[in-house]
Amino acid sequence: MLLSKLCRKSSGAASCKLLVRSTSGVSKPKYDYDLVVLGGGSGGLACAKEAVECGARVLCFDYVKPTPVGTTWGIGGTCVNVGCIPKKLMHQACLLGEAVHEAVAYGWNVNAQNIKPDWRKLIKSVQNHIKSVNWVTRVDLRDKKVEYVNSMGRFVDAHTIDYRTKQGERRQLTAEHVVVAVGGRPRYPDIPGATEFGITSDDIFSYEREPGRTLVVGAGYVGLECACFLKGLGYEPTVMVRSIVLRGFDRQMAELLAAMMTERGIRFLDTTIPTAVERQRNGTLLVRHHNTTTQADGGDVFDTVLWAIGRKGLIDDLNLAAAGVATQNDKVVVDHTEATSVPHIYAVGDIVHGRPELTPVAILSGRLLARRLFAGSQQLMDYTDVATTVFTPLEYACVGMSEELAIESRGAENIEVFHGYYKPTEFFIPQKSVRHCYLKAVAEVDGDQKILGLHYMGPVAGEVIQGFAAALKSGLTVKTLLNTVGIHPTTAEEFTRLSITKRSGRDPTPASCCS
Amino acid sequence: MQRQFANLLTNVARQVRSQERAFSVTTQRWEIFKVQSPEEFENKVKKSQTPVVVDFFATWCNPCKMLTPRIESIVGEQAGSIKLAKVDIDEHSELALDYDVAAVPVLVIMQNGKEVQRMVGLQDEDKIRAWVATAVKNAKQ
């Protein structure tokens, strides 16, 4: 008989039930571990720790292949090391630079002429923080009794994982369940000079040289966020866009965001693709490109080239074929229970095909999976209405449907879009641009008007939208929203003040506040 | 600190060669060292006859950077009755985890291979000095 521990509550969610595992008549094969997790990132660690809480014996593999220029990092995955965390810190550095200049208008005796960012000092501070998180993660794994191996685990067969120890010897272990949570890495384009001369988001957050004039190739949120913090830190970024910015996001909001960046002096090379990167005698990089609209060929010189053209799942090193796990477009295919084509092998996080590539999605799905496996839970992960934020200097956050998705799925006549521009109180004194401060609610046209999507561009967008995401999940209607008393003066209250519909054709630009 | 020792030894060696003046190199110069391997920890810390203060630090930790010179000078004042072993927790993660190092800096006093006391976090120089002095006194009893 095996008694699972009654596990502690984790972040307020349902705790594991006390479980008694009885011996069956037939003796089952014995495995070294109840669960082996491949990947020590957001999804993998959350799953591993939750599984231990539910009484499982767990081992977690984590391994980082160095980038072409040699960058590597510790445990914690993309988010901690080369994603969310350093990104947010760089974004904050950029916002603080703006704030210091705005402070002058508010009466601070700041010598605004002499405020200069120190790239190396910033990078050192960011890296120090990341390393402290790496350490805390290791301590946490040890405290929670998750075995950790800093090596690449690969499948030998569906229940056997093979790896090499630090000393070089090959070892194998067996697992009853395996969770693949190896995530992804940035893609490089297939053009001359791409890997030799270009870097990616894997490298920029520990880049010891100043980036200088940077070409950011790619207009997804990674590229746009990088371009924005580079601009904020005094460098001159150019964004090369193959077709559209922020594919998959609401079109109107994406274009508004691009306009906001243009207003800040970030140059866009629209409908352009890179064709080659060459190093010049003086060390600069000549990027040859082709404009697919004008068919013009050109070349520009930069100090740094940053590829942000998308990410690929790390299926190559796993030997998934040996386990029989099906893949699609370098990602692992799973069903609504995160199970792969092999019943006892699962996948969570960025490696999963067709799911949002976000840390909180990976974490929650990993935890729920662990509870289903080891605590008898039935709860499945809900991937709908996941809120997200693009951390550009004026941020964009959204939850639910884009306007075009709502129109496509319900029909334009069944949709009402409330919208408006607004002016944050704090922007007046320093005369900060309010041209792109805008929000909209996409709702059903009938009855109490259930809200299908919320979109907000402005300061601290992530903070604004988070609460509304919970409201949306609870079935928020326009009626409730407009009967919610706003907090004043905030920008979030603008959601409670929405009154102009797109259908009415009225001017959504406000005259002043408080009316 | 190690560069100072190297310079001192070079100067001493030069003086010896030129026979400018008499000198003596005492073993207390080796009372402060950075642990390079688990074996070194075993031999020079756990098997040490004198008590050892182990300074668990990290290169990314600012309070650690402030503590190390403080503890070095305090141990130096003790003139050999206590040693200082510095352990980089990233270089020797398993060792640090074995000693339950969570937050850094941590000072652990080791005597006869066992932990006697620990101090977590950066403290005032006077407090550290008193703490080390007590440990030395207890070791002599």
XYZ file of C-alpha atoms in Angstrom:
656
model
C 0.000 0.000 0.000
C 1.322 3.402 -0.842
C 0.026 6.478 0.903
C 0.434 9.752 -0.938
C 1.219 12.707 1.250
C -1.534 15.217 1.751
C 0.036 17.980 -0.225
C 0.228 21.640 0.650
C -1.936 24.036 -1.266
C -0.103 25.587 -4.158
C -1.136 29.107 -5.126
C -4.653 28.752 -3.865
C -5.624 26.001 -6.262
C -7.143 22.702 -5.244
C -4.780 20.573 -3.181
C -4.057 16.924 -3.809
C -6.406 14.493 -2.192
C -5.151 11.873 0.230
C -4.689 8.871 -1.992
C -4.196 5.249 -1.136
C -2.722 3.198 -3.914
C -3.607 -0.457 -3.473
C -1.605 -3.369 -4.804
C -3.280 -5.101 -7.702
C -3.324 -8.823 -8.277
C -0.960 -8.572 -11.270
C 2.545 -7.292 -10.438
C 3.344 -4.157 -12.443
C 6.803 -3.503 -13.928
C 8.867 -1.446 -11.564
C 10.219 1.861 -12.861
C 13.073 3.905 -11.441
C 10.805 6.957 -11.270
C 7.081 7.634 -11.272
C 7.743 10.720 -13.412
C 10.664 11.972 -15.461
C 10.404 15.514 -16.746
C 12.491 16.534 -19.734
C 13.131 20.257 -19.348
C 13.611 22.483 -16.318
C 11.669 25.507 -17.475
C 8.343 27.019 -16.477
C 6.254 23.988 -17.451
C 8.682 21.247 -16.498
C 9.483 22.558 -13.032
C 5.862 23.326 -12.166
C 4.855 19.815 -13.181
C 7.767 18.186 -11.349
C 7.199 20.059 -8.091
C 3.461 19.473 -8.106
C 4.007 15.777 -8.775
C 6.286 15.489 -5.737
C 3.650 17.242 -3.639
C 1.269 14.513 -4.748
C 3.668 11.806 -3.610
C 5.449 10.908 -6.827
C 9.125 10.099 -7.206
C 10.354 12.640 -9.766
C 13.511 13.374 -11.714
C 13.973 16.455 -13.883
C 16.464 16.880 -16.704
C 17.567 20.314 -17.837
C 20.211 21.144 -20.401
C 21.052 24.257 -22.373
C 22.875 23.918 -25.677
C 25.072 27.014 -26.078
C 24.129 29.479 -28.827
C 26.383 29.846 -31.893
C 28.216 32.671 -30.103
C 28.564 30.591 -26.944
C 25.864 31.985 -24.678
C 24.533 29.556 -22.120
C 22.545 29.737 -18.901
C 21.384 27.906 -15.782
C 18.236 26.144 -14.720
C 14.822 27.771 -15.049
C 14.179 27.680 -18.765
C 13.536 30.430 -21.283
C 11.367 32.650 -19.086
C 13.866 33.042 -16.259
C 17.042 33.235 -18.341
C 16.345 34.656 -21.800
C 12.672 35.532 -21.841
C 10.069 37.144 -19.618
C 12.334 38.101 -16.703
C 15.245 39.840 -18.441
C 12.810 41.275 -21.003
C 10.735 42.913 -18.291
C 13.853 44.272 -16.584
C 15.115 45.812 -19.839
C 11.645 47.230 -20.419
C 11.732 48.732 -16.952
C 15.154 50.257 -17.646
C 13.691 51.874 -20.743
C 10.639 53.211 -18.849
C 12.865 54.619 -16.105
C 14.881 56.470 -18.732
C 11.683 58.079 -19.943
C 10.547 58.816 -16.391
C 13.776 60.584 -15.527
C 13.217 63.012 -18.378
C 9.537 63.471 -17.518
C 10.560 64.220 -13.935
C 11.910 67.583 -15.047
C 8.397 68.784 -15.890
C 7.293 67.649 -12.442
C 9.826 69.914 -10.787
C 12.730 67.556 -10.166
C 16.117 69.215 -10.603
C 17.426 66.445 -12.790
C 20.216 67.336 -15.182
C 18.371 65.716 -18.077
C 21.202 66.445 -20.500
C 23.581 64.177 -18.633
C 21.362 61.169 -18.104
C 23.015 58.355 -20.014
C 22.261 54.644 -19.812
C 25.139 52.318 -18.961
C 24.473 49.154 -20.995
C 27.132 47.033 -19.275
C 25.957 47.978 -15.802
C 22.393 47.172 -16.759
C 23.349 43.804 -18.233
C 25.368 42.967 -15.115
C 22.426 43.800 -12.844
C 20.044 41.776 -14.999
C 22.391 38.795 -15.093
C 23.001 38.983 -11.335
C 19.278 38.779 -10.773
C 18.897 35.865 -13.191
C 21.696 33.954 -11.472
C 20.074 34.498 -8.096
C 16.861 33.055 -9.530
C 18.835 30.088 -10.914
C 20.133 29.439 -7.411
C 16.761 29.807 -5.717
C 15.352 27.368 -8.294
C 18.019 24.799 -7.449
C 17.447 25.170 -3.736
C 13.711 24.860 -4.285
C 14.128 21.643 -6.291
C 16.260 20.205 -3.553
C 13.890 21.277 -0.791
C 10.964 19.810 -2.704
C 12.939 16.595 -3.304
C 12.913 16.746 -7.093
C 16.028 15.009 -8.399
C 17.790 17.224 -10.899
C 20.242 16.194 -13.589
C 21.991 18.832 -15.679
C 22.087 16.770 -18.843
C 20.179 16.116 -22.079
C 17.757 13.225 -21.624
C 16.762 11.303 -24.757
C 14.372 8.448 -25.347
C 15.739 4.930 -25.812
C 12.223 3.528 -25.802
C 8.875 4.729 -24.468
C 9.834 4.175 -20.825
C 13.603 4.550 -20.932
C 15.653 7.729 -20.935
C 19.353 7.791 -21.727
C 21.797 10.572 -20.790
C 25.451 11.392 -20.271
C 26.753 12.431 -16.846
C 29.136 15.374 -16.365
C 31.958 12.840 -16.142
C 30.991 11.517 -19.570
C 29.510 8.129 -18.702
C 26.258 7.017 -20.341
C 23.421 6.168 -17.975
C 19.824 5.049 -18.355
C 16.759 5.246 -16.202
C 13.154 4.189 -16.540
C 9.992 6.143 -15.870
C 6.344 5.230 -15.582
C 5.332 8.640 -16.958
C 7.364 11.133 -18.980
C 6.583 14.800 -19.509
C 8.295 16.500 -22.425
C 8.775 20.168 -21.543
C 11.880 21.090 -23.491
C 10.529 24.314 -24.928
C 11.914 26.064 -27.962
C 14.793 28.237 -29.167
C 14.966 31.108 -31.661
C 15.166 30.297 -35.344
C 17.939 31.464 -37.629
C 17.122 32.308 -41.262
C 18.650 30.136 -43.949
C 20.817 32.863 -45.489
C 24.580 33.358 -45.645
C 26.055 34.844 -42.474
C 22.996 34.255 -40.305
C 24.585 32.113 -37.590
C 28.088 33.532 -37.951
C 27.151 37.198 -37.565
C 23.644 37.406 -36.105
C 22.488 36.987 -32.528
C 19.066 36.291 -31.006
C 17.112 36.968 -27.828
C 19.204 34.116 -26.347
C 22.225 36.412 -26.537
C 20.976 39.999 -26.164
C 20.276 39.869 -22.427
C 23.896 39.019 -21.609
C 25.478 40.860 -24.518
C 28.717 42.348 -23.263
C 29.201 44.778 -26.131
C 26.926 47.734 -26.638
C 24.482 46.773 -29.406
C 24.834 50.078 -31.310
C 22.820 50.342 -34.527
C 20.756 47.180 -34.420
C 18.699 45.490 -37.090
C 15.865 43.510 -35.540
C 14.557 41.050 -38.091
C 11.033 40.001 -37.181
C 7.921 41.810 -36.062
C 6.474 39.418 -33.531
C 6.372 40.549 -29.918
C 9.979 39.458 -29.294
C 11.293 41.648 -32.090
C 9.113 44.625 -31.229
C 9.912 44.478 -27.505
C 13.654 44.224 -28.201
C 13.532 47.117 -30.672
C 11.698 49.245 -28.131
C 14.066 48.712 -25.220
C 17.055 49.190 -27.492
C 15.566 52.510 -28.570
C 14.856 53.461 -24.986
C 18.479 52.752 -24.061
C 19.770 55.106 -26.716
C 20.508 52.799 -29.629
C 19.047 53.106 -33.105
C 17.051 49.985 -33.908
C 15.473 49.196 -37.276
C 12.732 46.589 -37.533
C 12.593 44.463 -40.681
C 9.050 43.182 -41.274
C 8.413 40.320 -43.665
C 4.671 40.962 -44.000
C 2.692 42.145 -40.949
C 3.463 43.087 -37.365
C 2.238 40.924 -34.474
C 0.758 38.080 -36.502
C -2.141 36.493 -34.647
C -3.025 39.607 -32.663
C -5.895 42.037 -33.308
C -5.001 43.838 -36.545
C -6.087 47.317 -35.503
C -4.170 47.111 -32.201
C -1.076 45.730 -33.956
C -1.073 48.636 -36.385
C -1.630 51.094 -33.558
C 1.366 49.632 -31.756
C 3.520 49.940 -34.879
C 2.400 53.566 -35.249
C 3.361 54.194 -31.606
C 6.821 52.782 -32.295
C 7.188 54.889 -35.449
C 6.252 57.984 -33.470
C 9.100 57.113 -31.096
C 11.544 57.092 -33.980
C 11.875 53.378 -34.655
C 12.398 52.752 -38.341
C 10.461 49.974 -40.037
C 11.546 48.242 -43.239
C 8.188 46.940 -44.418
C 7.683 43.867 -46.620
C 11.417 43.247 -46.620
C 13.386 40.054 -46.134
C 17.111 39.698 -45.432
C 19.146 37.877 -48.056
C 22.678 37.881 -46.643
C 24.817 39.188 -43.785
C 28.445 40.109 -44.424
C 31.061 41.379 -42.023
C 32.828 44.521 -43.193
C 36.495 45.341 -42.642
C 35.681 47.678 -39.765
C 33.650 45.007 -37.973
C 30.209 46.332 -38.893
C 27.631 44.122 -40.575
C 26.262 44.713 -44.043
C 22.767 43.248 -44.355
C 21.562 42.712 -47.896
C 17.785 42.717 -48.234
C 14.972 42.469 -50.740
C 11.703 44.381 -50.668
C 8.965 41.976 -51.770
C 6.582 44.797 -52.736
C 8.873 47.039 -54.776
C 11.211 44.157 -55.729
C 14.049 46.516 -54.829
C 17.301 45.114 -53.461
C 19.245 47.047 -50.897
C 21.839 46.900 -48.191
C 22.279 48.628 -44.852
C 25.075 48.660 -42.336
C 24.512 47.773 -38.669
C 26.566 47.015 -35.586
C 24.301 44.184 -34.473
C 21.789 41.929 -36.191
C 19.136 40.321 -33.972
C 17.026 37.516 -35.425
C 13.501 37.455 -34.009
C 11.762 35.507 -36.767
C 10.111 32.861 -34.622
C 10.957 29.923 -32.395
C 11.263 26.232 -33.090
C 10.466 23.367 -30.725
C 13.446 21.321 -29.517
C 12.296 17.915 -30.707
C 15.498 17.041 -32.574
C 17.605 15.911 -29.637
C 14.938 13.838 -27.892
C 14.881 10.838 -30.237
C 11.079 10.908 -30.050
C 10.871 8.283 -32.765
C 12.276 5.716 -30.336
C 9.285 6.380 -28.094
C 6.764 6.666 -30.900
C 5.729 10.240 -30.083
C 4.049 12.075 -32.980
C 5.191 15.575 -33.909
C 4.050 18.330 -36.250
C 6.120 21.283 -37.472
C 8.864 20.665 -34.869
C 6.343 20.561 -32.022
C 4.771 17.697 -30.110
C 1.105 16.953 -30.796
C -1.069 16.481 -27.705
C -4.753 16.024 -26.928
C -6.862 17.949 -24.413
C -5.165 16.040 -21.566
C -1.653 16.963 -22.754
C -1.123 13.300 -23.727
C 0.955 12.603 -26.806
C 0.352 9.758 -29.230
C 1.920 7.531 -26.555
C -0.491 7.287 -23.592
C 2.001 7.672 -20.730
C 4.079 10.394 -22.438
C 2.845 13.972 -22.105
C 4.004 17.423 -23.153
C 3.572 20.904 -21.705
C 4.841 24.374 -22.498
C 6.293 25.828 -25.676
C 7.020 22.359 -27.121
C 3.285 21.716 -27.521
C 1.793 22.239 -30.974
C -0.963 24.809 -31.294
C -1.008 26.235 -27.758
C -0.093 29.740 -26.537
C 3.633 29.950 -25.842
C 3.355 31.609 -22.438
C 4.884 30.829 -19.056
C 1.633 30.910 -17.046
C 0.029 28.538 -19.560
C 2.934 26.113 -19.195
C 2.869 26.368 -15.398
C -0.851 25.817 -14.937
C -1.075 23.038 -17.505
C 1.958 21.343 -15.905
C 0.427 21.529 -12.422
C -2.992 20.283 -13.531
C -1.333 17.417 -15.396
C 0.604 16.385 -12.280
C -2.613 16.394 -10.245
C -4.398 14.272 -12.831
C -1.520 11.797 -12.898
C -0.871 11.464 -9.183
C -3.790 12.856 -7.244
C -6.835 11.580 -9.060
C -7.863 15.026 -10.305
C -10.092 15.327 -13.373
C -9.470 18.997 -14.069
C -8.301 19.818 -17.578
C -6.417 22.929 -18.692
C -8.554 25.698 -20.163
C -6.598 27.332 -22.973
C -9.300 29.829 -23.915
C -9.317 33.517 -22.998
C -5.674 33.615 -21.982
C -4.628 37.202 -21.342
C -1.323 38.418 -22.711
C 0.750 41.603 -22.886
C 3.272 43.077 -25.291
C 5.777 45.044 -23.208
C 6.579 47.942 -25.492
C 6.950 51.434 -23.885
C 3.240 51.966 -24.341
C 2.119 48.417 -23.575
C -0.599 46.432 -25.318
C -2.607 43.871 -23.373
C -5.581 41.825 -24.440
C -7.813 38.974 -23.370
C -10.317 37.053 -25.425
C -11.126 37.483 -29.117
C -9.687 39.916 -31.562
C -12.232 42.020 -33.394
C -11.737 40.201 -36.668
C -12.056 36.769 -35.044
C -15.313 37.850 -33.399
C -16.663 39.125 -36.712
C -15.532 36.020 -38.553
C -17.032 33.613 -36.032
C -20.257 35.490 -35.133
C -20.919 37.774 -38.073
C -20.435 41.567 -38.062
C -24.134 42.196 -37.384
C -23.909 40.183 -34.133
C -20.926 42.090 -32.762
C -20.744 45.461 -31.037
C -17.364 47.125 -30.544
C -17.091 49.860 -27.916
C -13.979 51.957 -28.198
C -12.248 55.146 -27.217
C -9.029 57.068 -27.011
C -8.145 58.358 -23.568
C -5.630 60.687 -21.937
C -3.774 59.470 -18.839
C -3.707 62.235 -16.244
C 0.044 61.916 -15.701
C 0.819 62.498 -19.378
C -0.318 66.125 -19.499
C 2.422 67.787 -17.493
C 5.350 66.324 -19.416
C 3.285 66.580 -22.625
C 3.666 62.919 -23.328
C 1.970 61.669 -26.491
C -1.523 60.256 -25.912
C -2.099 59.552 -29.570
C -1.992 55.778 -29.097
C -3.732 55.485 -25.741
C -6.750 53.482 -26.840
C -8.973 50.661 -25.703
C -11.871 48.629 -27.016
C -14.335 45.983 -25.919
C -15.615 43.439 -28.419
C -19.040 42.177 -27.343
C -22.196 40.426 -28.468
C -24.834 42.793 -29.742
C -27.806 41.161 -27.942
C -29.046 41.001 -24.366
C -26.620 41.981 -21.614
C -23.893 41.842 -24.285
C -21.388 39.230 -23.221
C -17.854 40.524 -23.700
C -15.797 38.438 -26.104
C -12.539 40.396 -26.029
C -10.847 43.363 -24.354
C -7.951 45.297 -25.843
C -5.969 48.051 -24.158
C -2.973 50.094 -25.222
C -1.416 52.283 -22.589
C 0.714 52.327 -19.452
C 0.950 49.146 -17.316
C -1.353 47.312 -19.701
C -0.617 43.934 -18.106
C -1.682 45.215 -14.677
C -4.836 46.733 -16.159
C -5.988 43.651 -18.055
C -5.221 40.957 -15.466
C -8.311 41.593 -13.358
C -10.491 41.931 -16.444
C -9.260 38.506 -17.590
C -10.816 36.982 -14.489
C -13.985 38.993 -15.142
C -14.142 37.769 -18.726
C -13.735 34.183 -17.550
C -16.674 34.771 -15.209
C -18.875 35.895 -18.100
C -18.434 39.680 -18.001
C -21.121 41.601 -19.884
C -21.172 45.180 -21.157
C -24.058 45.809 -18.753
C -21.956 44.810 -15.739
C -18.901 46.642 -17.039
C -20.706 49.925 -17.492
C -22.338 49.564 -14.083
C -18.953 49.044 -12.439
C -17.817 52.216 -10.748
C -14.379 53.198 -11.966
C -11.384 54.020 -9.787
C -10.350 57.589 -10.432
C -7.942 58.767 -11.720
C -6.680 55.620 -13.443
C -6.451 54.428 -17.013
C -8.180 51.127 -16.205
C -11.394 52.978 -15.371
C -11.714 53.876 -19.063
C -13.189 50.392 -19.520
C -16.099 51.396 -17.297
C -16.560 54.604 -19.264
C -16.816 53.039 -22.734
C -19.818 54.500 -24.518
C -19.001 55.034 -28.171
C -19.518 52.148 -30.559
C -17.713 51.737 -33.854
C -21.094 51.241 -35.479
C -22.231 54.760 -34.430
C -19.381 56.347 -36.346
C -18.893 58.940 -33.589
C -15.477 60.362 -32.830
C -13.824 58.198 -30.145
C -11.369 60.922 -29.140
C -12.253 62.421 -25.756
C -12.475 66.145 -25.106
C -11.355 65.926 -21.508
C -11.610 63.587 -18.561
C -14.251 63.380 -15.856
C -17.153 64.021 -18.250
C 43.580 38.913 -1.653
C 45.413 36.120 -3.405
C 47.149 38.583 -5.698
C 48.437 40.429 -2.608
C 49.870 37.176 -1.279
C 51.498 36.457 -4.640
C 53.013 39.945 -4.705
C 54.178 39.591 -1.119
C 55.837 36.278 -1.848
C 57.477 37.678 -4.981
C 58.813 40.610 -2.986
C 59.989 38.317 -0.231
C 61.679 36.027 -2.735
C 63.365 38.998 -4.384
C 64.592 40.210 -0.995
C 65.915 36.764 -0.206
C 67.810 36.649 -3.462
C 69.265 40.115 -2.949
C 69.818 39.386 0.723
C 68.591 42.848 1.591
C 67.132 41.871 4.910
C 66.137 38.901 7.013
C 62.587 37.674 6.846
C 60.392 34.808 7.847
C 57.436 33.347 5.986
C 54.993 31.973 8.490
C 52.304 29.396 7.689
C 49.582 31.835 8.734
C 49.733 33.288 5.172
C 47.722 30.257 4.085
C 44.893 30.842 6.501
C 42.667 32.338 3.781
C 41.948 30.362 0.626
C 39.342 29.749 -2.047
C 38.118 26.162 -2.248
C 38.915 24.700 -5.669
C 37.493 21.189 -5.307
C 35.413 18.982 -3.018
C 38.654 17.194 -2.108
C 40.231 20.448 -0.983
C 37.171 21.127 1.165
C 37.510 17.673 2.699
C 41.212 18.044 3.444
C 41.576 21.708 4.377
C 38.237 22.350 6.031
C 36.790 19.151 7.448
C 40.155 17.693 8.446
C 41.580 20.986 9.698
C 43.023 21.053 13.217
C 42.070 24.684 13.629
C 38.488 25.885 13.252
C 37.539 27.200 9.797
C 35.044 29.867 8.779
C 33.501 28.835 5.467
C 32.293 31.842 3.425
C 29.624 30.630 1.002
C 29.299 33.387 -1.599
C 28.077 34.023 -5.142
C 29.567 36.318 -7.776
C 26.121 37.728 -8.474
C 25.415 38.623 -4.871
C 26.178 42.200 -3.806
C 26.053 41.651 -0.012
C 28.576 38.805 -0.556
C 30.957 41.255 -2.216
C 30.715 43.456 0.855
C 31.122 40.621 3.341
C 34.186 38.886 1.931
C 36.699 41.693 2.620
C 35.217 42.142 6.087
C 35.582 38.490 7.065
C 39.042 38.333 5.446
C 40.367 41.165 7.581
C 38.724 39.775 10.740
C 40.246 36.324 10.167
C 43.592 38.002 9.445
C 43.396 39.687 12.875
C 43.086 36.253 14.516
C 46.643 35.496 13.325
C 46.158 31.820 12.516
C 43.811 30.601 15.244
C 40.979 30.393 12.711
C 41.085 29.927 8.941
C 38.846 31.180 6.140
C 37.690 29.000 3.247
C 35.760 30.697 0.468
C 33.269 28.649 -1.554
C 31.671 29.941 -4.780
C 28.222 28.320 -4.660
C 27.905 28.201 -8.454
C 31.258 26.419 -8.799
C 30.461 24.035 -5.939
C 26.678 23.801 -5.996
C 26.411 20.311 -4.539
C 28.649 21.266 -1.618
C 26.637 24.405 -0.958
C 23.360 22.497 -1.125
C 24.762 19.843 1.227
C 25.307 22.629 3.750
C 21.761 23.899 3.232
C 22.868 27.176 1.715
C 19.741 28.936 0.498
C 20.271 32.704 0.767
C 23.827 34.043 0.527
C 26.163 35.098 2.055
C 26.428 32.415 4.720
C 29.345 32.024 7.128
C 29.635 28.540 8.632
C 32.120 27.784 11.405
C 33.500 24.273 11.056
C 35.362 22.450 13.771
C 36.549 18.856 13.708
C 34.622 18.354 10.484
C 31.295 19.510 11.920
C 29.276 22.691 11.666
C 29.339 24.578 14.936
C 27.535 27.774 14.015
C 26.375 29.797 11.045
C 25.627 33.415 10.282
C 23.286 34.190 7.389
C 23.432 37.532 5.616
C 25.691 40.548 5.729
C 26.262 41.861 9.264
C 28.175 44.734 10.859
C 31.896 44.269 11.136
C 31.766 44.440 14.960
C 29.137 41.755 15.115
C 31.153 39.463 12.848
C 34.335 40.146 14.832
C 32.638 39.231 18.119
C 31.133 36.108 16.561
C 34.492 34.921 15.221
C 36.257 35.738 18.497
C 33.724 33.623 20.406
C 34.234 30.729 18.023
C 38.006 30.914 18.476
C 37.622 31.026 22.249
C 35.259 28.021 22.232
C 37.644 26.070 20.039
C 40.508 26.562 22.452
C 38.511 25.084 25.354
